């Protein structure tokens, strides 16, 4: 850093030296900062339907052999993948590649080839800075490149050789530690050092390009056995994910009841039970803070030493003549609160009260649907009774088994598949398809003199492990999604369990149509079947719960809902997740009509409407006011009704006197209410439930509607956009700071705004006039950026400016932008003019440093690193055509010009007789001499 000044000396009896600046060269330490984020690199190309997830992690460092241990884990490998390939860059030395079974994996033609059942591989490297691996899958005789895994993290050092499962944390050194081999303490680490040693585990989740290869490999069998092995491996791998820092650490289902849960009044019958019923039942939940405030039904099966079932009513049986879909959310309870045996989703054609009749204390393993624990007979003269005798007849069960029964003492249902929790399907009332004998060869019968036959083992089809696949532990008191679908044209019934938060799911299972239709005896039941759940608990108590967002039956066959504003429907027919201006919507000032249409078809019996119950959200609909215009209308005839409102639950019970609907007629029942005041556009719901009595025989029936969604628009939040600064990079002391942003508000509210830099407010609560179109605001600081100022909001490096606007109704809208600020190194203060005025008579015979006529000031500014005190060396050199004014004629603080050390960021003041002085004597010529004094900062990097 140099600063040059030109000076002149006049000697006419008096000697005058004038120094004026002619040039200032200022250069700072222009540090370059950039956001650096690790990204997965993917090749563009043909999109494929297959997916594979890969996780690259560093695990440990073995000081003894100076090697680093890494692992790659694989999840969601599809069943038709033939093998997985890994290749590394040419300069990457990889050794000791092992699969999850500990067997060395050899390299073939530049690839490490893995069986798709492998869940994890481990390998060693000598290089500590990074690992780059290309991941491939081999499918249909094609090599498919999925992408590149790159990890720039150095594994944590261990004092002894360590297995990956024992030491998997990536450790950054403390402030007193040194990075191994870096020679730097963390205090002196550069920004690059930090980035090289930060944890950057990455994941591939790709659908990408393929390229043909000539190698052919036999396809992996996609049978249930293969899927079971694969998910078993997956489950084992995921049990250690918490220590591996995987994205699935702490993997649970939805801690809240999933939004969209519906009411099921009238769909299910009563709980059937043997033993202690506990608190089991169907409960309607009304909570304004859950499910968007919409009421919903929750089924619970609980207690101990009990066997339970609940079934759809006759009119809500599954109809296999049509396609249907079901979505049930299951809360499997909390493992810490007891060990429930489990539950089953069951389809059956036995009866609406069906339940296993095997309900001794040893029969908790039958889950309320299977039969006995073994074959037996009452005496040696009696016939043998086999286990299916006690099962629910004509049934197909999809079990969720939570407790392993495989002790060899009569609890052997899970002998072939002891790992739990698991999911599988079976045929409870079919001896050969649903059970096998254990401990007696292939025979159920015991010896001629014995009354005890073989123990029963369930034949599990489509076996799927659940822990480690959809969640770390499904008994975590959160909700998991059970999906089941029937496609009528192809006669395909399939199901799976899914984590609604992460999207992880079990491999879908399909139940063969021949088995399904035969076991349910659909040919004799008009293709209809009851559906529901069974459960059982032995000595230990447990509880499972269910809610539904979609049921496999048509709830709108007789009853339809609508919400109208001025005669026009505002129902969002497609039930969009987010609002857009093209959707119909109500304002919070509208008077809405809530309407239910109930139909009695030709050929049916006439029905009397006993009660019309409807449900709205008390958060969204104003129930503090009187319900208006409660009417029912059949054709031109109107009936006036009475409404009773539960303001807490949102239930509105409406009755009409002598309201009968005859075959071929529709009745429209409606009332009017206003929405509550809304601060934002919100989707809410309306549902209804009609209870009827058949005219003539007084048979009571319930009819439940699908809930309909609609939107209510409220006051709209202001919009903030285009926050920018006039530069992307600034220099302290030299630059001023300017910023701008745009804003708008559809309601033209008065807005306040606040501007912060790195969290410190620089402008607060200034009022803005808004409009529906964008308005531009421009702001600036009063002075240049000053890192030395008290309470400055700026820092060297990356800075963040944030702007918040608020209409006083909604949460503040905030936007951020980043900019770079460089430190400054240079002269902030340096006296510009000096003069010496002496007559010859005042000068001595020898060269003597003479005082200036002015005081002197110097301040060197260095804001590159404000965390430490520092000094700067400055070299001073005089240049002139006159030999009398070269450097050796000047002194600075009684020393010859040369290198002098100055403190930074501190103003130094010198009296006239200190600092820069000029040596003069009485022989100095009379006249004018000029020269240049150069000040050079020589410590600049």
Short mmCIF file of C-alpha atoms in Angstrom, two decimals, residues 387-837:
data_model
loop_
_atom_site.label_atom_id
_atom_site.label_comp_id
_atom_site.label_asym_id
_atom_site.label_seq_id
_atom_site.Cartn_x
_atom_site.Cartn_y
_atom_site.Cartn_z
CA UNK A 387 -57.19 -74.62 14.10
CA UNK A 388 -59.25 -73.04 11.30
CA UNK A 389 -62.41 -74.31 12.98
CA UNK A 390 -62.42 -71.27 15.27
CA UNK A 391 -61.41 -68.67 12.69
CA UNK A 392 -63.67 -66.12 11.03
CA UNK A 393 -65.20 -67.94 8.07
CA UNK A 394 -64.89 -66.84 4.44
CA UNK A 395 -62.14 -64.39 5.31
CA UNK A 396 -58.93 -62.90 3.98
CA UNK A 397 -56.72 -61.17 6.55
CA UNK A 398 -53.88 -58.68 6.15
CA UNK A 399 -52.16 -58.89 9.50
CA UNK A 400 -50.03 -56.34 11.31
CA UNK A 401 -48.28 -58.59 13.81
CA UNK A 402 -46.60 -56.65 16.63
CA UNK A 403 -45.52 -59.52 18.88
CA UNK A 404 -43.51 -62.58 17.87
CA UNK A 405 -45.13 -65.87 18.83
CA UNK A 406 -42.48 -68.53 18.27
CA UNK A 407 -41.56 -69.93 21.69
CA UNK A 408 -42.22 -73.61 20.85
CA UNK A 409 -44.66 -73.89 23.76
CA UNK A 410 -47.91 -73.56 21.87
CA UNK A 411 -47.29 -70.04 20.66
CA UNK A 412 -45.89 -70.84 17.22
CA UNK A 413 -47.93 -68.77 14.77
CA UNK A 414 -44.76 -66.88 13.79
CA UNK A 415 -42.39 -69.85 13.76
CA UNK A 416 -41.57 -69.39 10.08
CA UNK A 417 -41.41 -65.59 10.26
CA UNK A 418 -40.48 -64.64 13.84
CA UNK A 419 -39.38 -61.08 13.09
CA UNK A 420 -41.88 -58.41 14.10
CA UNK A 421 -43.48 -56.03 13.51
CA UNK A 422 -44.42 -57.45 10.13
CA UNK A 423 -47.23 -57.37 7.62
CA UNK A 424 -48.53 -60.37 5.64
CA UNK A 425 -51.75 -61.80 4.30
CA UNK A 426 -53.31 -65.20 4.91
CA UNK A 427 -56.55 -67.16 4.76
CA UNK A 428 -57.78 -67.77 8.33
CA UNK A 429 -60.60 -70.20 7.52
CA UNK A 430 -58.62 -72.33 5.06
CA UNK A 431 -56.58 -75.03 6.82
CA UNK A 432 -54.23 -75.84 3.95
CA UNK A 433 -53.64 -72.27 2.77
CA UNK A 434 -53.66 -70.57 6.13
CA UNK A 435 -51.79 -72.95 8.46
CA UNK A 436 -49.18 -75.67 8.61
CA UNK A 437 -48.60 -78.24 11.38
CA UNK A 438 -45.50 -77.82 13.56
CA UNK A 439 -43.66 -80.63 15.34
CA UNK A 440 -45.64 -83.53 13.95
CA UNK A 441 -44.38 -83.90 10.43
CA UNK A 442 -47.06 -82.88 7.96
CA UNK A 443 -49.89 -84.26 10.07
CA UNK A 444 -52.24 -82.39 12.35
CA UNK A 445 -53.28 -85.51 14.24
CA UNK A 446 -51.35 -86.67 17.26
CA UNK A 447 -50.79 -90.24 18.38
CA UNK A 448 -53.55 -92.78 18.82
CA UNK A 449 -53.58 -92.26 22.60
CA UNK A 450 -53.03 -88.48 22.50
CA UNK A 451 -55.56 -85.64 22.58
CA UNK A 452 -53.02 -83.04 21.48
CA UNK A 453 -52.12 -82.63 17.84
CA UNK A 454 -49.59 -80.42 16.06
CA UNK A 455 -49.14 -76.77 16.91
CA UNK A 456 -50.28 -74.29 14.27
CA UNK A 457 -47.96 -72.05 12.25
CA UNK A 458 -49.48 -69.35 10.06
CA UNK A 459 -48.60 -69.38 6.37
CA UNK A 460 -47.53 -65.77 5.80
CA UNK A 461 -47.88 -64.55 2.23
CA UNK A 462 -46.35 -61.29 1.05
CA UNK A 463 -44.27 -61.08 4.23
CA UNK A 464 -43.02 -57.52 4.84
CA UNK A 465 -40.94 -56.26 7.74
CA UNK A 466 -41.99 -52.84 8.97
CA UNK A 467 -39.34 -51.53 11.37
CA UNK A 468 -36.46 -50.02 9.46
CA UNK A 469 -38.52 -49.87 6.28
CA UNK A 470 -41.31 -47.35 6.92
CA UNK A 471 -40.02 -46.17 10.30
CA UNK A 472 -37.38 -46.84 12.90
CA UNK A 473 -40.05 -48.32 15.18
CA UNK A 474 -43.67 -48.21 14.03
CA UNK A 475 -44.81 -48.53 17.67
CA UNK A 476 -43.83 -44.90 18.24
CA UNK A 477 -47.35 -43.52 18.75
CA UNK A 478 -47.41 -41.86 15.31
CA UNK A 479 -49.57 -42.45 12.25
CA UNK A 480 -48.72 -44.64 9.25
CA UNK A 481 -50.68 -44.86 6.01
CA UNK A 482 -52.22 -48.18 4.96
CA UNK A 483 -53.23 -48.12 1.29
CA UNK A 484 -55.32 -50.78 -0.41
CA UNK A 485 -56.78 -50.67 -3.92
CA UNK A 486 -58.89 -52.89 -6.12
CA UNK A 487 -58.82 -52.52 -9.89
CA UNK A 488 -61.93 -54.24 -11.22
CA UNK A 489 -60.95 -54.55 -14.91
CA UNK A 490 -57.80 -56.51 -14.00
CA UNK A 491 -59.17 -58.04 -10.76
CA UNK A 492 -56.09 -56.79 -8.91
CA UNK A 493 -56.19 -56.20 -5.16
CA UNK A 494 -52.96 -54.69 -3.82
CA UNK A 495 -51.81 -52.99 -0.62
CA UNK A 496 -48.78 -51.48 1.15
CA UNK A 497 -47.84 -49.52 4.28
CA UNK A 498 -46.31 -46.08 3.89
CA UNK A 499 -44.65 -43.42 6.03
CA UNK A 500 -46.65 -40.26 5.21
CA UNK A 501 -43.76 -38.02 6.25
CA UNK A 502 -40.79 -39.59 4.42
CA UNK A 503 -42.66 -41.44 1.68
CA UNK A 504 -40.84 -44.69 2.53
CA UNK A 505 -43.10 -47.69 1.95
CA UNK A 506 -43.15 -51.45 1.84
CA UNK A 507 -43.06 -53.27 -1.47
CA UNK A 508 -46.68 -53.48 -2.72
CA UNK A 509 -48.32 -56.88 -2.33
CA UNK A 510 -50.98 -58.29 -4.63
CA UNK A 511 -53.44 -60.95 -3.44
CA UNK A 512 -54.27 -63.30 -6.32
CA UNK A 513 -57.84 -62.84 -7.50
CA UNK A 514 -58.52 -66.55 -7.59
CA UNK A 515 -57.68 -66.85 -3.90
CA UNK A 516 -59.45 -63.64 -2.92
CA UNK A 517 -62.71 -64.42 -4.70
CA UNK A 518 -62.74 -68.04 -3.55
CA UNK A 519 -62.01 -67.34 0.11
CA UNK A 520 -64.61 -64.55 0.28
CA UNK A 521 -67.11 -66.67 -1.62
CA UNK A 522 -67.91 -63.66 -3.79
CA UNK A 523 -69.91 -65.67 -6.30
CA UNK A 524 -72.54 -66.29 -3.63
CA UNK A 525 -72.49 -62.81 -2.10
CA UNK A 526 -73.16 -60.66 -5.18
CA UNK A 527 -69.46 -59.66 -5.12
CA UNK A 528 -69.95 -57.93 -1.77
CA UNK A 529 -67.91 -58.36 1.43
CA UNK A 530 -67.73 -56.91 4.91
CA UNK A 531 -64.52 -55.11 5.74
CA UNK A 532 -63.04 -53.92 8.98
CA UNK A 533 -60.44 -54.64 11.61
CA UNK A 534 -59.78 -57.27 14.22
CA UNK A 535 -57.35 -57.24 17.09
CA UNK A 536 -56.29 -59.22 20.11
CA UNK A 537 -54.26 -58.72 23.25
CA UNK A 538 -52.97 -61.41 25.55
CA UNK A 539 -51.95 -60.72 29.13
CA UNK A 540 -50.27 -57.48 28.09
CA UNK A 541 -52.40 -54.43 27.37
CA UNK A 542 -52.09 -52.46 24.16
CA UNK A 543 -53.97 -50.02 21.97
CA UNK A 544 -54.12 -49.34 18.25
CA UNK A 545 -56.11 -46.58 16.56
CA UNK A 546 -57.40 -45.91 13.05
CA UNK A 547 -58.62 -42.89 11.13
CA UNK A 548 -59.75 -42.80 7.51
CA UNK A 549 -59.24 -40.29 4.74
CA UNK A 550 -60.74 -42.58 2.11
CA UNK A 551 -63.03 -45.57 2.49
CA UNK A 552 -63.47 -48.32 -0.11
CA UNK A 553 -67.20 -47.65 -0.50
CA UNK A 554 -69.24 -44.89 -2.08
CA UNK A 555 -70.55 -42.65 0.67
CA UNK A 556 -72.36 -40.38 -1.79
CA UNK A 557 -74.80 -42.85 -3.30
CA UNK A 558 -77.78 -41.19 -1.59
CA UNK A 559 -76.41 -38.04 -0.03
CA UNK A 560 -74.52 -35.11 -1.55
CA UNK A 561 -73.32 -31.85 -0.04
CA UNK A 562 -72.79 -28.39 -1.43
CA UNK A 563 -71.80 -24.94 -0.17
CA UNK A 564 -73.20 -21.98 -2.08
CA UNK A 565 -72.68 -18.23 -2.19
CA UNK A 566 -75.48 -16.30 -3.86
CA UNK A 567 -76.68 -19.51 -5.47
CA UNK A 568 -73.28 -20.49 -6.90
CA UNK A 569 -71.27 -23.40 -5.55
CA UNK A 570 -67.92 -22.59 -3.93
CA UNK A 571 -66.94 -26.24 -3.48
CA UNK A 572 -63.44 -27.14 -4.66
CA UNK A 573 -64.45 -30.27 -6.57
CA UNK A 574 -60.86 -31.45 -7.16
CA UNK A 575 -59.86 -30.75 -3.54
CA UNK A 576 -56.71 -28.80 -4.37
CA UNK A 577 -53.95 -28.68 -1.79
CA UNK A 578 -53.28 -25.00 -2.39
CA UNK A 579 -55.47 -22.11 -3.41
CA UNK A 580 -55.23 -20.37 -6.74
CA UNK A 581 -57.33 -17.45 -8.01
CA UNK A 582 -59.14 -19.64 -10.55
CA UNK A 583 -60.78 -21.66 -7.77
CA UNK A 584 -64.20 -20.71 -6.41
CA UNK A 585 -64.01 -19.19 -2.95
CA UNK A 586 -66.07 -17.32 -0.39
CA UNK A 587 -65.21 -14.07 1.34
CA UNK A 588 -65.40 -13.89 5.10
CA UNK A 589 -68.23 -11.38 4.67
CA UNK A 590 -70.43 -13.74 2.61
CA UNK A 591 -73.57 -15.40 3.91
CA UNK A 592 -73.10 -19.05 2.88
CA UNK A 593 -75.76 -21.67 2.24
CA UNK A 594 -74.89 -25.19 3.48
CA UNK A 595 -76.97 -27.73 1.58
CA UNK A 596 -77.46 -31.50 1.63
CA UNK A 597 -79.34 -33.35 -1.09
CA UNK A 598 -80.81 -36.72 -0.10
CA UNK A 599 -82.20 -39.09 -2.74
CA UNK A 600 -84.59 -42.03 -2.57
CA UNK A 601 -84.41 -44.04 -5.78
CA UNK A 602 -87.31 -45.63 -7.63
CA UNK A 603 -88.21 -49.00 -6.21
CA UNK A 604 -86.96 -48.22 -2.70
CA UNK A 605 -89.08 -47.75 0.38
CA UNK A 606 -90.16 -44.27 1.44
CA UNK A 607 -88.01 -42.83 4.19
CA UNK A 608 -88.77 -40.45 6.99
CA UNK A 609 -85.93 -38.05 7.86
CA UNK A 610 -85.46 -38.33 11.61
CA UNK A 611 -82.39 -36.12 11.84
CA UNK A 612 -79.99 -34.25 9.62
CA UNK A 613 -76.63 -33.74 11.29
CA UNK A 614 -73.98 -31.65 9.61
CA UNK A 615 -70.48 -30.65 10.57
CA UNK A 616 -68.53 -27.47 9.97
CA UNK A 617 -65.35 -26.12 11.53
CA UNK A 618 -66.13 -23.77 14.45
CA UNK A 619 -62.84 -22.07 13.68
CA UNK A 620 -63.93 -21.18 10.15
CA UNK A 621 -67.69 -20.76 10.48
CA UNK A 622 -69.22 -18.28 12.92
CA UNK A 623 -71.41 -20.36 15.22
CA UNK A 624 -71.96 -17.53 17.69
CA UNK A 625 -74.76 -16.20 15.50
CA UNK A 626 -78.17 -17.71 14.90
CA UNK A 627 -78.46 -20.25 12.10
CA UNK A 628 -80.64 -18.69 9.40
CA UNK A 629 -83.20 -20.07 6.95
CA UNK A 630 -83.32 -23.70 8.09
CA UNK A 631 -85.45 -25.32 5.41
CA UNK A 632 -86.05 -28.56 3.54
CA UNK A 633 -87.55 -28.61 0.07
CA UNK A 634 -89.09 -31.41 -1.99
CA UNK A 635 -90.14 -30.05 -5.33
CA UNK A 636 -92.10 -26.87 -4.59
CA UNK A 637 -92.94 -27.84 -1.04
CA UNK A 638 -90.86 -26.37 1.80
CA UNK A 639 -90.47 -27.47 5.39
CA UNK A 640 -89.13 -25.29 8.20
CA UNK A 641 -86.65 -26.94 10.56
CA UNK A 642 -85.00 -26.36 13.91
CA UNK A 643 -81.22 -26.32 14.31
CA UNK A 644 -79.28 -27.04 17.48
CA UNK A 645 -75.66 -25.91 17.38
CA UNK A 646 -72.69 -27.25 19.31
CA UNK A 647 -70.31 -24.29 19.16
CA UNK A 648 -67.35 -26.32 20.37
CA UNK A 649 -67.58 -29.26 17.99
CA UNK A 650 -69.22 -27.65 14.96
CA UNK A 651 -72.05 -30.19 14.94
CA UNK A 652 -75.43 -28.81 13.82
CA UNK A 653 -78.42 -31.09 14.50
CA UNK A 654 -81.45 -30.24 12.39
CA UNK A 655 -84.92 -31.76 12.61
CA UNK A 656 -88.03 -31.33 10.46
CA UNK A 657 -91.56 -32.28 11.33
CA UNK A 658 -93.03 -35.11 9.24
CA UNK A 659 -90.44 -34.90 6.50
CA UNK A 660 -90.88 -37.97 4.28
CA UNK A 661 -89.08 -38.67 1.04
CA UNK A 662 -90.76 -41.04 -1.40
CA UNK A 663 -89.24 -43.11 -4.21
CA UNK A 664 -87.97 -40.95 -7.04
CA UNK A 665 -87.80 -37.83 -4.87
CA UNK A 666 -84.95 -35.59 -3.76
CA UNK A 667 -84.99 -33.47 -0.63
CA UNK A 668 -82.74 -30.41 -0.31
CA UNK A 669 -81.98 -29.47 3.31
CA UNK A 670 -80.12 -26.23 3.97
CA UNK A 671 -79.28 -23.40 6.35
CA UNK A 672 -77.20 -20.21 6.23
CA UNK A 673 -74.18 -19.08 8.23
CA UNK A 674 -71.32 -16.61 7.90
CA UNK A 675 -67.62 -17.49 7.98
CA UNK A 676 -65.47 -16.18 10.79
CA UNK A 677 -63.04 -13.37 10.05
CA UNK A 678 -60.00 -14.84 8.35
CA UNK A 679 -56.51 -13.52 8.16
CA UNK A 680 -55.59 -15.83 5.30
CA UNK A 681 -57.23 -17.89 2.61
CA UNK A 682 -58.09 -21.25 4.11
CA UNK A 683 -59.68 -24.50 3.02
CA UNK A 684 -62.37 -25.91 5.25
CA UNK A 685 -64.96 -28.69 4.94
CA UNK A 686 -68.64 -29.50 5.24
CA UNK A 687 -70.05 -32.99 5.81
CA UNK A 688 -73.39 -34.44 6.83
CA UNK A 689 -75.12 -37.51 8.19
CA UNK A 690 -78.78 -38.38 7.68
CA UNK A 691 -80.69 -40.75 9.94
CA UNK A 692 -83.84 -42.20 8.40
CA UNK A 693 -86.71 -44.44 9.38
CA UNK A 694 -88.32 -46.66 6.80
CA UNK A 695 -91.98 -45.74 6.45
CA UNK A 696 -94.12 -48.69 7.48
CA UNK A 697 -91.65 -50.84 9.43
CA UNK A 698 -89.56 -48.17 11.20
CA UNK A 699 -86.23 -49.72 10.18
CA UNK A 700 -83.53 -47.16 11.05
CA UNK A 701 -80.68 -46.50 8.62
CA UNK A 702 -77.74 -44.10 8.61
CA UNK A 703 -76.36 -42.41 5.54
CA UNK A 704 -73.01 -40.62 5.64
CA UNK A 705 -71.73 -38.15 3.07
CA UNK A 706 -68.30 -37.47 1.75
CA UNK A 707 -67.04 -34.18 3.15
CA UNK A 708 -66.75 -31.38 0.61
CA UNK A 709 -63.90 -28.86 0.69
CA UNK A 710 -64.27 -25.15 0.04
CA UNK A 711 -62.08 -22.08 0.39
CA UNK A 712 -62.64 -18.93 2.41
CA UNK A 713 -60.59 -15.92 1.43
CA UNK A 714 -59.61 -13.48 4.11
CA UNK A 715 -57.42 -10.47 4.30
CA UNK A 716 -54.40 -11.11 2.09
CA UNK A 717 -50.87 -10.72 3.30
CA UNK A 718 -48.61 -8.12 1.69
CA UNK A 719 -46.14 -9.29 -0.93
CA UNK A 720 -42.44 -8.48 -0.70
CA UNK A 721 -40.14 -8.99 -3.68
CA UNK A 722 -36.90 -8.08 -5.44
CA UNK A 723 -34.76 -7.17 -2.46
CA UNK A 724 -31.43 -6.10 -3.94
CA UNK A 725 -28.31 -4.15 -3.04
CA UNK A 726 -26.60 -1.79 -5.47
CA UNK A 727 -23.47 -3.98 -5.38
CA UNK A 728 -22.70 -7.60 -4.71
CA UNK A 729 -19.33 -6.70 -3.19
CA UNK A 730 -18.34 -3.70 -1.08
CA UNK A 731 -15.15 -2.36 0.53
CA UNK A 732 -15.14 -0.90 4.00
CA UNK A 733 -14.53 2.86 4.27
CA UNK A 734 -14.67 3.42 0.51
CA UNK A 735 -18.25 2.42 -0.35
CA UNK A 736 -21.67 3.66 0.59
CA UNK A 737 -24.53 1.16 0.94
CA UNK A 738 -27.79 1.29 -1.02
CA UNK A 739 -30.67 -1.19 -1.16
CA UNK A 740 -34.15 -1.43 -2.67
CA UNK A 741 -37.19 -3.70 -2.59
CA UNK A 742 -40.68 -3.92 -4.02
CA UNK A 743 -43.92 -4.47 -2.17
CA UNK A 744 -47.66 -4.64 -2.77
CA UNK A 745 -50.82 -5.35 -0.82
CA UNK A 746 -54.11 -6.41 -2.36
CA UNK A 747 -56.02 -4.82 0.52
CA UNK A 748 -54.06 -1.51 0.36
CA UNK A 749 -53.25 -1.74 4.06
CA UNK A 750 -50.82 0.64 5.73
CA UNK A 751 -47.55 -1.23 6.05
CA UNK A 752 -44.61 -0.89 8.37
CA UNK A 753 -41.20 -2.14 7.47
CA UNK A 754 -37.91 -2.92 9.18
CA UNK A 755 -34.47 -3.37 7.64
CA UNK A 756 -31.78 -5.42 9.33
CA UNK A 757 -28.19 -6.23 8.47
CA UNK A 758 -26.94 -9.40 10.12
CA UNK A 759 -29.84 -9.19 12.55
CA UNK A 760 -29.21 -5.58 13.63
CA UNK A 761 -31.90 -3.06 12.80
CA UNK A 762 -30.85 -0.09 10.67
CA UNK A 763 -34.34 1.21 9.81
CA UNK A 764 -37.43 0.38 11.82
CA UNK A 765 -41.21 0.75 11.60
CA UNK A 766 -41.40 3.30 8.83
CA UNK A 767 -44.93 3.50 7.41
CA UNK A 768 -45.49 2.70 3.72
CA UNK A 769 -48.54 3.36 1.57
CA UNK A 770 -49.38 0.19 -0.33
CA UNK A 771 -51.20 -0.56 -3.54
CA UNK A 772 -52.26 -3.63 -5.47
CA UNK A 773 -49.35 -3.12 -7.88
CA UNK A 774 -45.66 -3.24 -7.04
CA UNK A 775 -44.21 -0.19 -5.29
CA UNK A 776 -40.46 0.50 -5.21
CA UNK A 777 -38.65 1.54 -2.05
CA UNK A 778 -35.02 2.70 -2.14
CA UNK A 779 -32.90 3.12 0.95
CA UNK A 780 -29.35 4.20 1.78
CA UNK A 781 -27.10 4.70 4.80
CA UNK A 782 -26.16 8.23 5.80
CA UNK A 783 -22.43 7.58 5.44
CA UNK A 784 -19.97 5.11 4.00
CA UNK A 785 -19.64 1.65 5.52
CA UNK A 786 -17.53 1.86 8.68
CA UNK A 787 -16.47 -1.41 10.29
CA UNK A 788 -14.78 0.54 13.12
CA UNK A 789 -17.97 2.30 14.17
CA UNK A 790 -19.55 1.30 17.45
CA UNK A 791 -22.45 -1.14 16.97
CA UNK A 792 -21.83 -1.46 13.26
CA UNK A 793 -24.08 -4.12 11.75
CA UNK A 794 -21.51 -5.07 9.11
CA UNK A 795 -18.93 -7.85 9.22
CA UNK A 796 -16.07 -8.82 6.96
CA UNK A 797 -17.15 -11.55 4.55
CA UNK A 798 -20.73 -12.59 3.82
CA UNK A 799 -23.43 -10.26 5.15
CA UNK A 800 -27.20 -10.67 5.12
CA UNK A 801 -29.69 -7.87 4.66
CA UNK A 802 -33.28 -8.68 5.57
CA UNK A 803 -36.42 -6.64 5.06
CA UNK A 804 -39.71 -7.34 6.84
CA UNK A 805 -43.08 -5.76 6.05
CA UNK A 806 -46.17 -6.08 8.20
CA UNK A 807 -49.80 -5.10 7.76
CA UNK A 808 -50.61 -5.61 11.45
CA UNK A 809 -52.81 -8.59 10.63
CA UNK A 810 -50.59 -11.31 9.27
CA UNK A 811 -47.16 -12.47 10.34
CA UNK A 812 -44.49 -10.27 8.89
CA UNK A 813 -43.27 -11.03 5.37
CA UNK A 814 -39.48 -11.24 5.32
CA UNK A 815 -36.93 -11.45 2.51
CA UNK A 816 -33.17 -11.78 2.67
CA UNK A 817 -30.28 -11.05 0.34
CA UNK A 818 -26.56 -11.58 0.74
CA UNK A 819 -23.60 -9.40 -0.15
CA UNK A 820 -19.84 -9.46 0.45
CA UNK A 821 -17.90 -6.86 2.42
CA UNK A 822 -14.11 -6.68 2.09
CA UNK A 823 -11.87 -5.18 4.72
CA UNK A 824 -9.85 -2.05 3.93
CA UNK A 825 -6.11 -1.53 4.30
CA UNK A 826 -4.74 1.96 3.81
CA UNK A 827 -4.15 5.44 5.23
CA UNK A 828 -7.30 6.82 6.74
CA UNK A 829 -5.57 9.93 8.14
CA UNK A 830 -2.31 11.54 6.96
CA UNK A 831 -1.51 15.23 7.33
CA UNK A 832 -1.34 16.68 3.86
CA UNK A 833 0.53 19.99 4.24
CA UNK A 834 3.84 20.62 6.03
CA UNK A 835 6.04 23.74 6.15
CA UNK A 836 9.27 24.80 7.77
CA UNK A 837 9.90 28.55 8.06
#
